[in-house]
mmCIF file of C-alpha atoms and ligand atoms in Angstrom:
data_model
loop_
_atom_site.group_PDB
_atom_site.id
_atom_site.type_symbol
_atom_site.label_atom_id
_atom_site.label_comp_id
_atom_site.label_asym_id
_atom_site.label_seq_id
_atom_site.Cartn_x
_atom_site.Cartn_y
_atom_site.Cartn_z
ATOM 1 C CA UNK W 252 -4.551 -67.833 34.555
ATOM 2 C CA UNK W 253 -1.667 -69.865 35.253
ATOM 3 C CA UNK W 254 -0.513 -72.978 37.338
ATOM 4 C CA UNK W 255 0.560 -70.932 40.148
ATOM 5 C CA UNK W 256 4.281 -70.104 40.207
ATOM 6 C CA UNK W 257 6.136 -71.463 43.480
ATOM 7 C CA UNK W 258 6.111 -69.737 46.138
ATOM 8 C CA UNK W 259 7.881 -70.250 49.592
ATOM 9 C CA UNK W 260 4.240 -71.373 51.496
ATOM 10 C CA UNK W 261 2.544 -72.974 48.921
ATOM 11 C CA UNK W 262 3.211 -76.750 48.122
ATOM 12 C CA UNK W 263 2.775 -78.911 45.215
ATOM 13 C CA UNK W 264 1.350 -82.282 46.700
ATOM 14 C CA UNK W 265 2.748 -85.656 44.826
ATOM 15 C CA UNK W 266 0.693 -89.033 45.871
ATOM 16 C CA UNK W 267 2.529 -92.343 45.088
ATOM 17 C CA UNK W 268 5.893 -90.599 45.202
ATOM 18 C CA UNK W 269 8.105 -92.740 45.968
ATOM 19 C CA UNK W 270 8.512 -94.689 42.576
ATOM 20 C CA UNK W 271 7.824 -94.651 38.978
ATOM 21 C CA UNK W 272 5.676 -91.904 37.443
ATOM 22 C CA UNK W 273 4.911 -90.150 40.964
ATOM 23 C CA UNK W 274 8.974 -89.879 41.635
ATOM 24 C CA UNK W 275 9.219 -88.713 38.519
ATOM 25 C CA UNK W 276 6.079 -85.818 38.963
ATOM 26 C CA UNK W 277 8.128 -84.802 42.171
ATOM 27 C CA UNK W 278 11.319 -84.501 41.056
ATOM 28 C CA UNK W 279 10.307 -82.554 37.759
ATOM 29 C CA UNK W 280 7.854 -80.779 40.048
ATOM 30 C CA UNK W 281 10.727 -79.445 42.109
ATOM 31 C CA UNK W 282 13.365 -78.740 39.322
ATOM 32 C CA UNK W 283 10.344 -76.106 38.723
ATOM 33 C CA UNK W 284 11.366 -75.040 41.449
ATOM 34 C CA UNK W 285 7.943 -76.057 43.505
ATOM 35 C CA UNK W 286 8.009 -76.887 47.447
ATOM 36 C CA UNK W 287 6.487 -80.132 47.729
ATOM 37 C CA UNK W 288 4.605 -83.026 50.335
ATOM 38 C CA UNK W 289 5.621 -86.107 48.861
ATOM 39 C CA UNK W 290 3.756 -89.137 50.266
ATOM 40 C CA UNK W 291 3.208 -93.105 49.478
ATOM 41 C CA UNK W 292 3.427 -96.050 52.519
ATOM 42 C CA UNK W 293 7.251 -95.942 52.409
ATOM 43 C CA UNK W 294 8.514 -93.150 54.660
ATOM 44 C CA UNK W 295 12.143 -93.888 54.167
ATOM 45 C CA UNK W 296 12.212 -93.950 50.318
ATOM 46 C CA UNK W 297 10.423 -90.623 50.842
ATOM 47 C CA UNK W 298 12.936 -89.469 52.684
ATOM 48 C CA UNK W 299 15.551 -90.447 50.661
ATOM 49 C CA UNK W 300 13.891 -88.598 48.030
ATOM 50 C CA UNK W 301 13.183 -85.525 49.647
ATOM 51 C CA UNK W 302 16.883 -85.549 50.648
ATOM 52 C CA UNK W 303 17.792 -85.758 46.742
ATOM 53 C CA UNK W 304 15.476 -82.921 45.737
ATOM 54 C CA UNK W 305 16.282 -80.461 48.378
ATOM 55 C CA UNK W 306 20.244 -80.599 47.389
ATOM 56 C CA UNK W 307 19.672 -80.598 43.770
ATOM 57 C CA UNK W 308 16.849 -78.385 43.763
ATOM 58 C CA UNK W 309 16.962 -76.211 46.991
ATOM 59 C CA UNK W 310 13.321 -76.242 47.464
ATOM 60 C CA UNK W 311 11.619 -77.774 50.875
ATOM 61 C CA UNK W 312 10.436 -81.318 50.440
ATOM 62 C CA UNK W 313 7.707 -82.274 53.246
ATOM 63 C CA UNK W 314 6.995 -86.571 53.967
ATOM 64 C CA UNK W 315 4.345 -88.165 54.521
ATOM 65 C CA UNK W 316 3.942 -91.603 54.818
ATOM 66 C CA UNK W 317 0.211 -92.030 54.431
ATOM 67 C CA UNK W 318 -1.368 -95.337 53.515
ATOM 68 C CA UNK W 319 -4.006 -93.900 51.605
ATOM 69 C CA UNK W 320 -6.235 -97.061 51.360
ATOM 70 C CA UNK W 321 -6.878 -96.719 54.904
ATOM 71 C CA UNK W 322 -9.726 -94.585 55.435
ATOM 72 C CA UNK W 323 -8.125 -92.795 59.294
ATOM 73 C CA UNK W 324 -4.889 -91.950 57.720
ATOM 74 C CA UNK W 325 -6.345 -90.931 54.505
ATOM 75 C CA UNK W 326 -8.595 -88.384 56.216
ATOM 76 C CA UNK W 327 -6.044 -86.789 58.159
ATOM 77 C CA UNK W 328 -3.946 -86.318 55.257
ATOM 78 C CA UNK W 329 -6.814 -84.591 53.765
ATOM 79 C CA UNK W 330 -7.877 -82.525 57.049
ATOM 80 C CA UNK W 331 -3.951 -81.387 56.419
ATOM 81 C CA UNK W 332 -4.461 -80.674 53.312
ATOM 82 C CA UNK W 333 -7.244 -78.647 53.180
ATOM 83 C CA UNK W 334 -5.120 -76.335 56.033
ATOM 84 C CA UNK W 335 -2.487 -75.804 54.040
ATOM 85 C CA UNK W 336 -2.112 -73.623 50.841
ATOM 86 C CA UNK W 337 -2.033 -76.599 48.365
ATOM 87 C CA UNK W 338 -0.755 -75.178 44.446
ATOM 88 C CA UNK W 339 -0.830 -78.298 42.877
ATOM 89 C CA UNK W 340 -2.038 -82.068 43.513
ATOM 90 C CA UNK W 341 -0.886 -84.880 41.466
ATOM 91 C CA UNK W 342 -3.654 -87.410 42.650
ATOM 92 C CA UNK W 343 -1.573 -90.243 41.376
ATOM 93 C CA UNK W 344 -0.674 -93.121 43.609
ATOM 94 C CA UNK W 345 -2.992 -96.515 42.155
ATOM 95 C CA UNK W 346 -2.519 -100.374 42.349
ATOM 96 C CA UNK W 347 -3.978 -103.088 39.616
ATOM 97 C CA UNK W 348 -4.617 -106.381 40.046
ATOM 98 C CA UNK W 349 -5.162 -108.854 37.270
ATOM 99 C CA UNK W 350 -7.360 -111.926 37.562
ATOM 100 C CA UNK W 351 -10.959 -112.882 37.426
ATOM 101 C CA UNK W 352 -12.328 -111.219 40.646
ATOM 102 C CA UNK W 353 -13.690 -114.265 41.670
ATOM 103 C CA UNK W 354 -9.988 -115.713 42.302
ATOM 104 C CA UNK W 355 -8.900 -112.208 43.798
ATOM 105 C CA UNK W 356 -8.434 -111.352 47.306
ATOM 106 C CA UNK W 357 -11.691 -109.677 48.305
ATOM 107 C CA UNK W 358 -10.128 -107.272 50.680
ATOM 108 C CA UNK W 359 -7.191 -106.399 48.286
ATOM 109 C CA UNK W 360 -9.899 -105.564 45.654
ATOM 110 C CA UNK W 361 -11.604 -103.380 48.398
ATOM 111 C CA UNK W 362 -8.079 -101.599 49.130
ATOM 112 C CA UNK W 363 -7.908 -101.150 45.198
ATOM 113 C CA UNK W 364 -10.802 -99.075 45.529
ATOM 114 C CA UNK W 365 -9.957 -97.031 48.099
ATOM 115 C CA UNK W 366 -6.721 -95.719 47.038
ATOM 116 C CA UNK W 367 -7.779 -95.901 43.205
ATOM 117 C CA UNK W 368 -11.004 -93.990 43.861
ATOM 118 C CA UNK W 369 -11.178 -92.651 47.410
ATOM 119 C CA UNK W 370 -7.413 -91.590 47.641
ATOM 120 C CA UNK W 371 -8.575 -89.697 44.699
ATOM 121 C CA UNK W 372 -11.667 -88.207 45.450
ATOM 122 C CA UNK W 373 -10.811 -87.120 48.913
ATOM 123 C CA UNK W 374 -7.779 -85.399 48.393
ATOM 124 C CA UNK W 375 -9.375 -83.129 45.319
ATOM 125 C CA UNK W 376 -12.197 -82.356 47.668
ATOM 126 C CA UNK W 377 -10.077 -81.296 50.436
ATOM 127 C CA UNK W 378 -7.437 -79.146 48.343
ATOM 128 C CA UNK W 379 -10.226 -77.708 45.888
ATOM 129 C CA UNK W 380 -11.809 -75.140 48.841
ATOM 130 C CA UNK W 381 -8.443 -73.232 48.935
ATOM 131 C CA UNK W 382 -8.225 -73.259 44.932
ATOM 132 C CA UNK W 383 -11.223 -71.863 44.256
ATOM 133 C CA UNK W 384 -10.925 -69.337 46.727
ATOM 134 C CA UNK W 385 -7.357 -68.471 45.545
ATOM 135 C CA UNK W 386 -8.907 -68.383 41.853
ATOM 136 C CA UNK W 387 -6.010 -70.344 41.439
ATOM 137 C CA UNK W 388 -4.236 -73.900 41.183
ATOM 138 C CA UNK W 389 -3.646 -77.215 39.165
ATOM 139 C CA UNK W 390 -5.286 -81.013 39.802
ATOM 140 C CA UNK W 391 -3.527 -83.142 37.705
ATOM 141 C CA UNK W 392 -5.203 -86.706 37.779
ATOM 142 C CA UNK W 393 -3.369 -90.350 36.937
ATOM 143 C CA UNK W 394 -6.395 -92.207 35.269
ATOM 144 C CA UNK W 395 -5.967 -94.811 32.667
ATOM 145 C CA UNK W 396 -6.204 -95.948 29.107
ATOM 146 C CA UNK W 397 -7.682 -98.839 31.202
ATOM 147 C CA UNK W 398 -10.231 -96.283 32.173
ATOM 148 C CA UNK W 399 -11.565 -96.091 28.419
ATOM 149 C CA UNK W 400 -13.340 -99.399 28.335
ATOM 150 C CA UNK W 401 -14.350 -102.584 30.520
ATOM 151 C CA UNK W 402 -10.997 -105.086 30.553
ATOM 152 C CA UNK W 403 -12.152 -108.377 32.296
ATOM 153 C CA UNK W 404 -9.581 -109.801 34.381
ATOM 154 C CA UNK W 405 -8.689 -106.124 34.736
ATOM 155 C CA UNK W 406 -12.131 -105.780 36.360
ATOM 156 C CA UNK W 407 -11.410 -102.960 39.833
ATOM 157 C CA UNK W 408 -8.581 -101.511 38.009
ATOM 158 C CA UNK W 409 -10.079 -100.464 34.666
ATOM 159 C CA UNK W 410 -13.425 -99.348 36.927
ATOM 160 C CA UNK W 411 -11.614 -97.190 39.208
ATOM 161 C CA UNK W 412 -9.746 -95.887 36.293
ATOM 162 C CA UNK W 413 -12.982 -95.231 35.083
ATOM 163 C CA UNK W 414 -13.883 -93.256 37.871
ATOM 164 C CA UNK W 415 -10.822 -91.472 37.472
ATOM 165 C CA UNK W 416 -10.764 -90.332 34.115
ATOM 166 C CA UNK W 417 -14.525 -89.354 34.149
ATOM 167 C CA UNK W 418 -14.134 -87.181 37.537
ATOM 168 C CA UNK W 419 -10.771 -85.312 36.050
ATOM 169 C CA UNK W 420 -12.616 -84.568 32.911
ATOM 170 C CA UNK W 421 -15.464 -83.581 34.454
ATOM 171 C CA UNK W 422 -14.027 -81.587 36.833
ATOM 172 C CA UNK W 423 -12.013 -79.578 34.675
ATOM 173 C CA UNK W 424 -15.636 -78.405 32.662
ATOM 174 C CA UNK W 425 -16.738 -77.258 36.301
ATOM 175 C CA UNK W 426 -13.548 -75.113 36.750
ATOM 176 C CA UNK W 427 -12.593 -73.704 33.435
ATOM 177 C CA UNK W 428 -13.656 -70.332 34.445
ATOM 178 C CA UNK W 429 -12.320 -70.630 38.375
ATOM 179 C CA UNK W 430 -8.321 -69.914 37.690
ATOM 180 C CA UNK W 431 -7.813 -73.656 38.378
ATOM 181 C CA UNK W 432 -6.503 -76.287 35.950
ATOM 182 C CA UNK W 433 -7.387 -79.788 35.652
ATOM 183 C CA UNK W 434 -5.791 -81.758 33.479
ATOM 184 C CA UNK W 435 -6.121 -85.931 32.889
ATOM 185 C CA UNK W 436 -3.156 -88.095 32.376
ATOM 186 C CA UNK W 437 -4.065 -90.764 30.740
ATOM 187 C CA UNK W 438 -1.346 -93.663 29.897
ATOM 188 C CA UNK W 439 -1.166 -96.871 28.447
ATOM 189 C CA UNK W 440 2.069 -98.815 29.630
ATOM 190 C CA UNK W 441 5.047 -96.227 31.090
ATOM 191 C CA UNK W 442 7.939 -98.072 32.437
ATOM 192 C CA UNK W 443 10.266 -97.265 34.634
ATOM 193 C CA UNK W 444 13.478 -99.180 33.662
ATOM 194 C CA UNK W 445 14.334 -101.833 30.612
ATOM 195 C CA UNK W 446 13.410 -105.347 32.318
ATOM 196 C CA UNK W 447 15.941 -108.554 32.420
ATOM 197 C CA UNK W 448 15.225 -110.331 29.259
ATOM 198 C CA UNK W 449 14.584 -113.597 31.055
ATOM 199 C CA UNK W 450 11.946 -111.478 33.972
ATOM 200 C CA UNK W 451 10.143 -109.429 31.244
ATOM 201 C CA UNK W 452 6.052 -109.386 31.555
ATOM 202 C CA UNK W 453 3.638 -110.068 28.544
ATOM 203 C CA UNK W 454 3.754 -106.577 27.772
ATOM 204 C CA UNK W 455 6.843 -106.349 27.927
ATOM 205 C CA UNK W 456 7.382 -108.689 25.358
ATOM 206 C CA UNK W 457 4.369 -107.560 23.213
ATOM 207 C CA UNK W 458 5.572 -103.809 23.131
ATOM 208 C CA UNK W 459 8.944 -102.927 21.190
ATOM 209 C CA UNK W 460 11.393 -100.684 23.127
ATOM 210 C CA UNK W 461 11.216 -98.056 20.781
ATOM 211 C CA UNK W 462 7.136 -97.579 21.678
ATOM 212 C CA UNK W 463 7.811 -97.407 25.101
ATOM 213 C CA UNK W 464 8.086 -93.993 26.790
ATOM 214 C CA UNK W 465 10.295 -93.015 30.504
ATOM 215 C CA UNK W 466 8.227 -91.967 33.484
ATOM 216 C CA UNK W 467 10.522 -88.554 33.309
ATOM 217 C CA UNK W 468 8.863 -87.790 30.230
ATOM 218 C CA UNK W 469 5.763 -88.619 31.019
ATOM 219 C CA UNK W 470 5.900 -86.249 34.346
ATOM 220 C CA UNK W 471 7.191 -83.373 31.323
ATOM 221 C CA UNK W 472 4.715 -83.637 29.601
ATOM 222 C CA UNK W 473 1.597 -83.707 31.888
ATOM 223 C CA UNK W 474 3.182 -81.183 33.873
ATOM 224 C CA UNK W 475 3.227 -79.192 30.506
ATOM 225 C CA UNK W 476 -0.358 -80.294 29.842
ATOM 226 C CA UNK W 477 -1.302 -79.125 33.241
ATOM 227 C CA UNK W 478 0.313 -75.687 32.592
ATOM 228 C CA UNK W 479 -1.552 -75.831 29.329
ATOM 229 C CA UNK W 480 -5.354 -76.461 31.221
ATOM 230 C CA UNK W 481 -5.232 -79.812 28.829
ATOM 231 C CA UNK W 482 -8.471 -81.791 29.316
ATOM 232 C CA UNK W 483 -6.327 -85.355 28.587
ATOM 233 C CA UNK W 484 -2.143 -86.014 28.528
ATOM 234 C CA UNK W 485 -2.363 -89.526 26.761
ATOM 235 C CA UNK W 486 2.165 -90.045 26.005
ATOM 236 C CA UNK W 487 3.173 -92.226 23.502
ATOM 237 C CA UNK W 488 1.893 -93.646 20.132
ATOM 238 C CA UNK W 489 1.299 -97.237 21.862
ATOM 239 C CA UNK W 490 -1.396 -95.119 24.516
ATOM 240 C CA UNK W 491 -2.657 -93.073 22.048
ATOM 241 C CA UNK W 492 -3.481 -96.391 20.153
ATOM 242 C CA UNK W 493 -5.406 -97.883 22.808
ATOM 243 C CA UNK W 494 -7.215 -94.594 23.849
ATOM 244 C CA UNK W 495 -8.012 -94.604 19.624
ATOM 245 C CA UNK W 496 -8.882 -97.970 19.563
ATOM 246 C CA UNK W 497 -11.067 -97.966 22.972
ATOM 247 C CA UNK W 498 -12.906 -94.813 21.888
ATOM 248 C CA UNK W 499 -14.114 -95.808 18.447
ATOM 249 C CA UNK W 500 -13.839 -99.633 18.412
ATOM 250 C CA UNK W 501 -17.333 -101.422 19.549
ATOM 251 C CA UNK W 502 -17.142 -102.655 23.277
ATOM 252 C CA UNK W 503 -18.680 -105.616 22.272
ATOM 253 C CA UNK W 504 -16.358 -106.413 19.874
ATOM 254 C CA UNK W 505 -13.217 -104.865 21.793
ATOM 255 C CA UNK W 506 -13.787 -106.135 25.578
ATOM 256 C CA UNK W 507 -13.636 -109.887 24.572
ATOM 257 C CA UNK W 508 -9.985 -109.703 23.170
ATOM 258 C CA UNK W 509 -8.631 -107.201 25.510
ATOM 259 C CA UNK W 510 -9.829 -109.676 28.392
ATOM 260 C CA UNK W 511 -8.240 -112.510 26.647
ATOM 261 C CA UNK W 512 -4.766 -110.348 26.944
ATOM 262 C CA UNK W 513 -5.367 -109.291 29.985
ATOM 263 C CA UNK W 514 -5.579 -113.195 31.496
ATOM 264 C CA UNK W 515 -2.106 -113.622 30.366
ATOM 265 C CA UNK W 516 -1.446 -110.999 32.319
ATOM 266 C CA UNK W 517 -3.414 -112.529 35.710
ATOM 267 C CA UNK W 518 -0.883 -115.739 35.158
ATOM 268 C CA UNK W 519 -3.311 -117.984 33.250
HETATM 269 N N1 NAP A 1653 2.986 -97.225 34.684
HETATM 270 C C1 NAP A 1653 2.003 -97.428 33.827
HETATM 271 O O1 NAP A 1653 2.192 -98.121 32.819
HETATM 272 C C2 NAP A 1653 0.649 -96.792 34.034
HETATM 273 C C3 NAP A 1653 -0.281 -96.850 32.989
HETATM 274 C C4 NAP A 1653 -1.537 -96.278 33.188
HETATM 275 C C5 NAP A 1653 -1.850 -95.645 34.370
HETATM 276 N N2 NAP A 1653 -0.913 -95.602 35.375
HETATM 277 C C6 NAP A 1653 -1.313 -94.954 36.642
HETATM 278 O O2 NAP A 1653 -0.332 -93.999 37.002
HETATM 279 C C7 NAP A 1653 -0.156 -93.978 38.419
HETATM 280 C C8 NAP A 1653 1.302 -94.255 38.758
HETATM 281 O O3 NAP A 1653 1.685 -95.472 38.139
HETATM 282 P P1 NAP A 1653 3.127 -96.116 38.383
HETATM 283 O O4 NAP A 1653 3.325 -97.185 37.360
HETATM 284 O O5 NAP A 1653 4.141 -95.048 38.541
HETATM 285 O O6 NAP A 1653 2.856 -96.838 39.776
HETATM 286 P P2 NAP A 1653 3.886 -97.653 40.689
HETATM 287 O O7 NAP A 1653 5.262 -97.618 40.130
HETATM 288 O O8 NAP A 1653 3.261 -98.992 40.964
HETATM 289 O O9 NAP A 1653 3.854 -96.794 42.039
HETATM 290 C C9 NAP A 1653 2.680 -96.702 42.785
HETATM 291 C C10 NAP A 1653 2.881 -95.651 43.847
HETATM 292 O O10 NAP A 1653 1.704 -95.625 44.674
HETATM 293 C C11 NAP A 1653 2.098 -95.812 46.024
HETATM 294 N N3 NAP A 1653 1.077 -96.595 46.721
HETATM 295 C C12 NAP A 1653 0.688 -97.860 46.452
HETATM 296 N N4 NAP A 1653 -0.234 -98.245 47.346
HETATM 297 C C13 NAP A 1653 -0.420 -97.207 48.180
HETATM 298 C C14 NAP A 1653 -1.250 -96.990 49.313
HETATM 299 N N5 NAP A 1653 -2.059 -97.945 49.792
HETATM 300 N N6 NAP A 1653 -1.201 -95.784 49.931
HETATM 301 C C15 NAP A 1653 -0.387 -94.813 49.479
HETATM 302 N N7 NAP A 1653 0.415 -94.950 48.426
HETATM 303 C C16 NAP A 1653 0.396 -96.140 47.778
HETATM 304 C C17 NAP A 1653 3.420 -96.570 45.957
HETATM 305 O O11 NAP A 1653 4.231 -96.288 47.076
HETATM 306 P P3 NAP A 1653 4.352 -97.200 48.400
HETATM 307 O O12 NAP A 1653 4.489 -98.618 47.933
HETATM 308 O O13 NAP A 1653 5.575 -96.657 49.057
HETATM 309 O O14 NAP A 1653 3.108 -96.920 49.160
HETATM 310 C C18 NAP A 1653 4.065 -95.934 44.731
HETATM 311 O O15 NAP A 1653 4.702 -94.735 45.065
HETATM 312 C C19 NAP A 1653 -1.113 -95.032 38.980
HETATM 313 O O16 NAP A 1653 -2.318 -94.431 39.373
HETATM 314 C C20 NAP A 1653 -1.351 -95.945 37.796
HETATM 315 O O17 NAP A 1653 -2.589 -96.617 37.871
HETATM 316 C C21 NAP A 1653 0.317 -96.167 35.240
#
């Protein structure tokens, strides 16, 4: 069975929304022609968007502004949620931080977790009820090519990611005779924009622009991948590389030069 078609009650739900590969999921979501809840922190961006979707789009574009690290608000979403006839979820709002632990703020690392994993976790388990009982609807998770493989200084990133990409794909075994898809999107680096020359990150600089895929395409093609009941939605040769090299490479071999990279990228 399909992704459900839209419908005028049911809702495609977009976490982390209000930039970068979330914006991107909601605004390809609605040219679809899916209703949608849109939420992230930032209300008014929200708005803003929801504004921009409903006039291009026509379709009904609900806010709201949910910090999803915090356990009260993040339950209430999901008491919503699990109320509401929910066709799709794009779990996909996240945070990194980069750094040995040990240097990082501890309660930033505990907020990492809670949106990266929690924010995750909850929001399947309160839409999945409905889905199953529809026989119907799509989970599309934002894991990691992080996920793949330990990455010090990359520590509670590439361990939630973990989480991620092993509860998407293990999911999706559960519920390939329910009606509902489940599909993993998996990236290496996405970016949203061409950086200033003189601003540009270390992967920035590493990557050539010609490797580096939009956000809009990205939302394509998992959205198409979703559709599709694909297990994994890894864009882009530079991604596919890592997943490649993470999969086959020895982690003995491969975590000690991916953490040297990755304390570049924590400022050292
Ligand atoms: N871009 C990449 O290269 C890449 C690669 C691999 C995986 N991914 C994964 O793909 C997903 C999207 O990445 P992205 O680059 O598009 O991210 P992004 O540009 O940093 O946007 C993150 C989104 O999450 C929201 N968010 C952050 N903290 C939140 C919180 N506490 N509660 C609720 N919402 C929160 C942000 O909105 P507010 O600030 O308004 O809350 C924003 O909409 C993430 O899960 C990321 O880990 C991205």
């Amino acid at each position: 069975m399909p992704v459900p078609a839209p419908s005028p009650d049911s809702r495609a739900v977009v976490t982390g929304a209000s930039q970068g590969i979330g914006e991107a999921l909601a605004t390809e979501l609605a040219a679809r022609g899916h209703s949608l809840i849109v939420t992230a922190r930032r209300g008014e961006v929200l708005t803003d968007l929801a504004a921009r979707l409903t006039e291009r789009y026509g379709v009904t574009v609900e806010v709201r502004a949910v910090d999803l690290a915090d356990p009260a608000a993040r339950t209430a979403l999901a008491d919503e949620l699990a109320e509401r006839n929910i066709s799709i979820l794009c779990a996909n709002a996240g945070t990194a931080t980069f750094g040995p632990v040990a240097n990082l703020d501890p309660a930033g690392e505990r907020a990492q977790v809670q949106l990266n994993v929690q924010g995750v976790h909850d929001l399947v388990l309160a839409v999945l009820p409905g889905m199953v009982a529809r026989k119907a609807g799509g989970i599309l998770i934002s894991g990691s090519a992080a996920g793949n493989s330990p990455i010090p200084n990359n520590a509670t990133y590439a361990a939630t990611k973990a989480f991620a990409n092993t509860f998407s794909e293990s999911l999706r075994g559960e519920l390939k005779q329910s009606g509902i898809h489940v599909t993993l999107l998996a990236p290496g680096p996405v970016r949203t924009e061409v950086p200033d020359p003189n601003e540009a990150s270390l992967v920035d600089r590493l990557i050539p622009d010609f490797l580096w895929i939009s956000v809009e395409h990205t939302a394509q093609i998992s959205l198409d991948g979703l559709e599709r009941n694909k297990m994994r939605v890894v864009p882009g040769l530079t991604s596919k590389a890592m997943s490649v090299a993470s999969g086959y490479a020895p982690r003995a071999i491969v975590t000690p030069i991916v953490g040297l990279v990755y304390k570049k990228l924590g400022g050292d």
